[in-house]
């Protein structure tokens, strides 16, 4: 009689054992958790890019408005304005509905009011930027700076936790 080496009778295995299946499920679950973490990081970065884009649009919008009303900008009618606090203009001037239209001075008020409404979300129900503030400044050499700032949550390495950070986007131009 011949003996077969290395093979026992009745021990032919077909398919997976329960242990192999459980190990496979654990590996798959860890991989899916890693993928979910990557997706969350992507969403966070996408939100930050979205806010910076909104700030850029708002800053360039006001810069274009100022360039269109150059005469009033040269005499400082836009300078020193902030959308925060009691000095912010939120109501539209009456010239908007008048048949004669707006004068250059009225246009300054209209520009400030529309810009403030866009940043604060007045009229459309939601602010474009969280805690958004727009400011306009000018220096003696004719440079105008339009700044838009907002707050977003970012990781603070020093604290080892998330923290609310103020971001700012500036447009500097000469009229």
C-alpha positions as a Python dict, from the first residue, in 0.01 Angstrom:
ca = {
    (1, 'X'): (0, 0, 0),
    (2, 'X'): (120, 345, -89),
    (3, 'X'): (121, 624, 164),
    (4, 'X'): (65, 979, 59),
    (5, 'X'): (302, 1225, 222),
    (6, 'X'): (183, 1564, 346),
    (7, 'X'): (-183, 1498, 286),
    (8, 'X'): (-428, 1374, 540),
    (9, 'X'): (-745, 1211, 445),
    (10, 'X'): (-1060, 1427, 477),
    (11, 'X'): (-879, 1759, 528),
    (12, 'X'): (-941, 1920, 189),
    (13, 'X'): (-1034, 2285, 253),
    (14, 'X'): (-1275, 2471, 29),
    (15, 'X'): (-1355, 2843, 77),
    (16, 'X'): (-1271, 3077, 365),
    (17, 'X'): (-1268, 3005, 731),
    (18, 'X'): (-1453, 3233, 970),
    (19, 'X'): (-1124, 3377, 1103),
    (20, 'X'): (-1006, 3471, 755),
    (21, 'X'): (-1338, 3641, 685),
    (22, 'X'): (-1322, 3843, 1009),
    (23, 'X'): (-962, 3954, 939),
    (24, 'X'): (-1067, 4065, 590),
    (25, 'X'): (-1359, 4265, 733),
    (26, 'X'): (-1133, 4437, 988),
    (27, 'X'): (-883, 4535, 718),
    (28, 'X'): (-1165, 4664, 496),
    (29, 'X'): (-1316, 4865, 786),
    (30, 'X'): (-981, 5029, 867),
    (31, 'X'): (-937, 5120, 500),
    (32, 'X'): (-1285, 5273, 482),
    (33, 'X'): (-1222, 5477, 798),
    (34, 'X'): (-902, 5612, 644),
    (35, 'X'): (-1091, 5703, 327),
    (36, 'X'): (-1359, 5882, 531),
    (37, 'X'): (-1087, 6081, 710),
    (38, 'X'): (-935, 6186, 378),
    (39, 'X'): (-1276, 6296, 254),
    (40, 'X'): (-1334, 6507, 566),
    (41, 'X'): (-996, 6678, 521),
    (42, 'X'): (-1088, 6749, 160),
    (43, 'X'): (-1420, 6903, 263),
    (44, 'X'): (-1249, 7121, 524),
    (45, 'X'): (-994, 7244, 271),
    (46, 'X'): (-1271, 7303, 18),
    (47, 'X'): (-1461, 7520, 269),
    (48, 'X'): (-1150, 7730, 333),
    (49, 'X'): (-1097, 7778, -41),
    (50, 'X'): (-1464, 7871, -83),
    (51, 'X'): (-1441, 8141, 187),
    (52, 'X'): (-1122, 8285, 35),
    (53, 'X'): (-1292, 8294, -306),
    (54, 'X'): (-1593, 8478, -162),
    (55, 'X'): (-1362, 8731, 7),
    (56, 'X'): (-1176, 8782, -321),
    (57, 'X'): (-1499, 8841, -512),
    (58, 'X'): (-1623, 9091, -252),
    (59, 'X'): (-1293, 9282, -239),
    (60, 'X'): (-1258, 9308, -616),
    (61, 'X'): (-1625, 9406, -645),
    (62, 'X'): (-1567, 9711, -423),
    (63, 'X'): (-1237, 9789, -597),
    (64, 'X'): (-1421, 9799, -930),
    (65, 'X'): (-1694, 10021, -782),
    (66, 'X'): (-1428, 10264, -656),
    (67, 'X'): (-1250, 10268, -992),
    (68, 'X'): (-1580, 10354, -1163),
    (69, 'X'): (-1637, 10648, -929),
    (70, 'X'): (-1280, 10781, -944),
    (71, 'X'): (-1365, 11145, -875),
    (72, 'X'): (-1531, 11068, -542),
    (73, 'X'): (-1251, 10827, -449),
    (74, 'X'): (-986, 11094, -508),
    (75, 'X'): (-1153, 11327, -257),
    (76, 'X'): (-1167, 11049, 4),
    (77, 'X'): (-1537, 10961, -1),
    (78, 'X'): (-1467, 10585, 16),
    (79, 'X'): (-1171, 10605, 253),
    (80, 'X'): (-1209, 10507, 619),
    (81, 'X'): (-1523, 10298, 568),
    (82, 'X'): (-1597, 9974, 754),
    (83, 'X'): (-1894, 9740, 723),
    (84, 'X'): (-1873, 9668, 1097),
    (85, 'X'): (-2024, 9873, 1374),
    (86, 'X'): (-2268, 10162, 1378),
    (87, 'X'): (-2105, 10344, 1087),
    (88, 'X'): (-2203, 10076, 838),
    (89, 'X'): (-2450, 10189, 572),
    (90, 'X'): (-2717, 9926, 510),
    (91, 'X'): (-3009, 10118, 361),
    (92, 'X'): (-3010, 10201, -8),
    (93, 'X'): (-3030, 10570, -105),
    (94, 'X'): (-3357, 10699, -254),
    (95, 'X'): (-3188, 10779, -585),
    (96, 'X'): (-3203, 10408, -673),
    (97, 'X'): (-3574, 10433, -752),
    (98, 'X'): (-3569, 10793, -877),
    (99, 'X'): (-3615, 10860, -1247),
    (100, 'X'): (-3311, 11090, -1251),
    (101, 'X'): (-3074, 10825, -1114),
    (102, 'X'): (-2788, 10871, -871),
    (103, 'X'): (-2527, 11145, -856),
    (104, 'X'): (-2161, 11054, -802),
    (105, 'X'): (-2197, 11127, -428),
    (106, 'X'): (-2514, 10916, -410),
    (107, 'X'): (-2326, 10641, -590),
    (108, 'X'): (-2073, 10629, -304),
    (109, 'X'): (-2354, 10568, -55),
    (110, 'X'): (-2509, 10308, -285),
    (111, 'X'): (-2176, 10127, -330),
    (112, 'X'): (-2114, 10118, 45),
    (113, 'X'): (-2469, 10001, 120),
    (114, 'X'): (-2466, 9724, -141),
    (115, 'X'): (-2121, 9604, -34),
    (116, 'X'): (-2224, 9600, 333),
    (117, 'X'): (-2542, 9411, 249),
    (118, 'X'): (-2343, 9150, 54),
    (119, 'X'): (-2089, 9099, 333),
    (120, 'X'): (-2346, 9092, 616),
    (121, 'X'): (-2607, 8896, 422),
    (122, 'X'): (-2877, 9162, 456),
    (123, 'X'): (-3158, 9109, 208),
    (124, 'X'): (-3047, 8768, 80),
    (125, 'X'): (-3076, 8590, 413),
    (126, 'X'): (-2722, 8461, 460),
    (127, 'X'): (-2384, 8625, 495),
    (128, 'X'): (-2124, 8521, 240),
    (129, 'X'): (-1853, 8508, 506),
    (130, 'X'): (-1873, 8408, 874),
    (131, 'X'): (-1813, 8722, 1084),
    (132, 'X'): (-1721, 8905, 764),
    (133, 'X'): (-1597, 9265, 777),
    (134, 'X'): (-1498, 9489, 488),
    (135, 'X'): (-1281, 9798, 522),
    (136, 'X'): (-1155, 10063, 281),
    (137, 'X'): (-846, 10269, 349),
    (138, 'X'): (-629, 10511, 155),
    (139, 'X'): (-281, 10648, 202),
    (140, 'X'): (-131, 10984, 106),
    (141, 'X'): (23, 10851, -217),
    (142, 'X'): (-315, 10756, -365),
    (143, 'X'): (-310, 10384, -287),
    (144, 'X'): (-645, 10242, -185),
    (145, 'X'): (-668, 9920, 15),
    (146, 'X'): (-988, 9718, 16),
    (147, 'X'): (-976, 9449, 287),
    (148, 'X'): (-1221, 9171, 359),
    (149, 'X'): (-1174, 8964, 674),
    (150, 'X'): (-1362, 8663, 808),
    (151, 'X'): (-1326, 8392, 1070),
    (152, 'X'): (-1278, 8022, 1014),
    (153, 'X'): (-1178, 7723, 1224),
    (154, 'X'): (-825, 7592, 1171),
    (155, 'X'): (-589, 7361, 1353),
    (156, 'X'): (-362, 7546, 1596),
    (157, 'X'): (-32, 7358, 1633),
    (158, 'X'): (70, 7546, 1949),
    (159, 'X'): (-255, 7471, 2130),
    (160, 'X'): (-296, 7125, 1981),
    (161, 'X'): (-661, 7195, 1907),
    (162, 'X'): (-890, 7373, 1666),
    (163, 'X'): (-910, 7750, 1703),
    (164, 'X'): (-1107, 8033, 1547),
    (165, 'X'): (-868, 8227, 1321),
    (166, 'X'): (-927, 8560, 1145),
    (167, 'X'): (-829, 8552, 777),
    (168, 'X'): (-794, 8856, 553),
    (169, 'X'): (-787, 8925, 178),
    (170, 'X'): (-652, 9261, 57),
    (171, 'X'): (-667, 9439, -277),
    (172, 'X'): (-433, 9737, -313),
    (173, 'X'): (-459, 9963, -617),
    (174, 'X'): (-397, 10320, -725),
    (175, 'X'): (-657, 10551, -876),
}
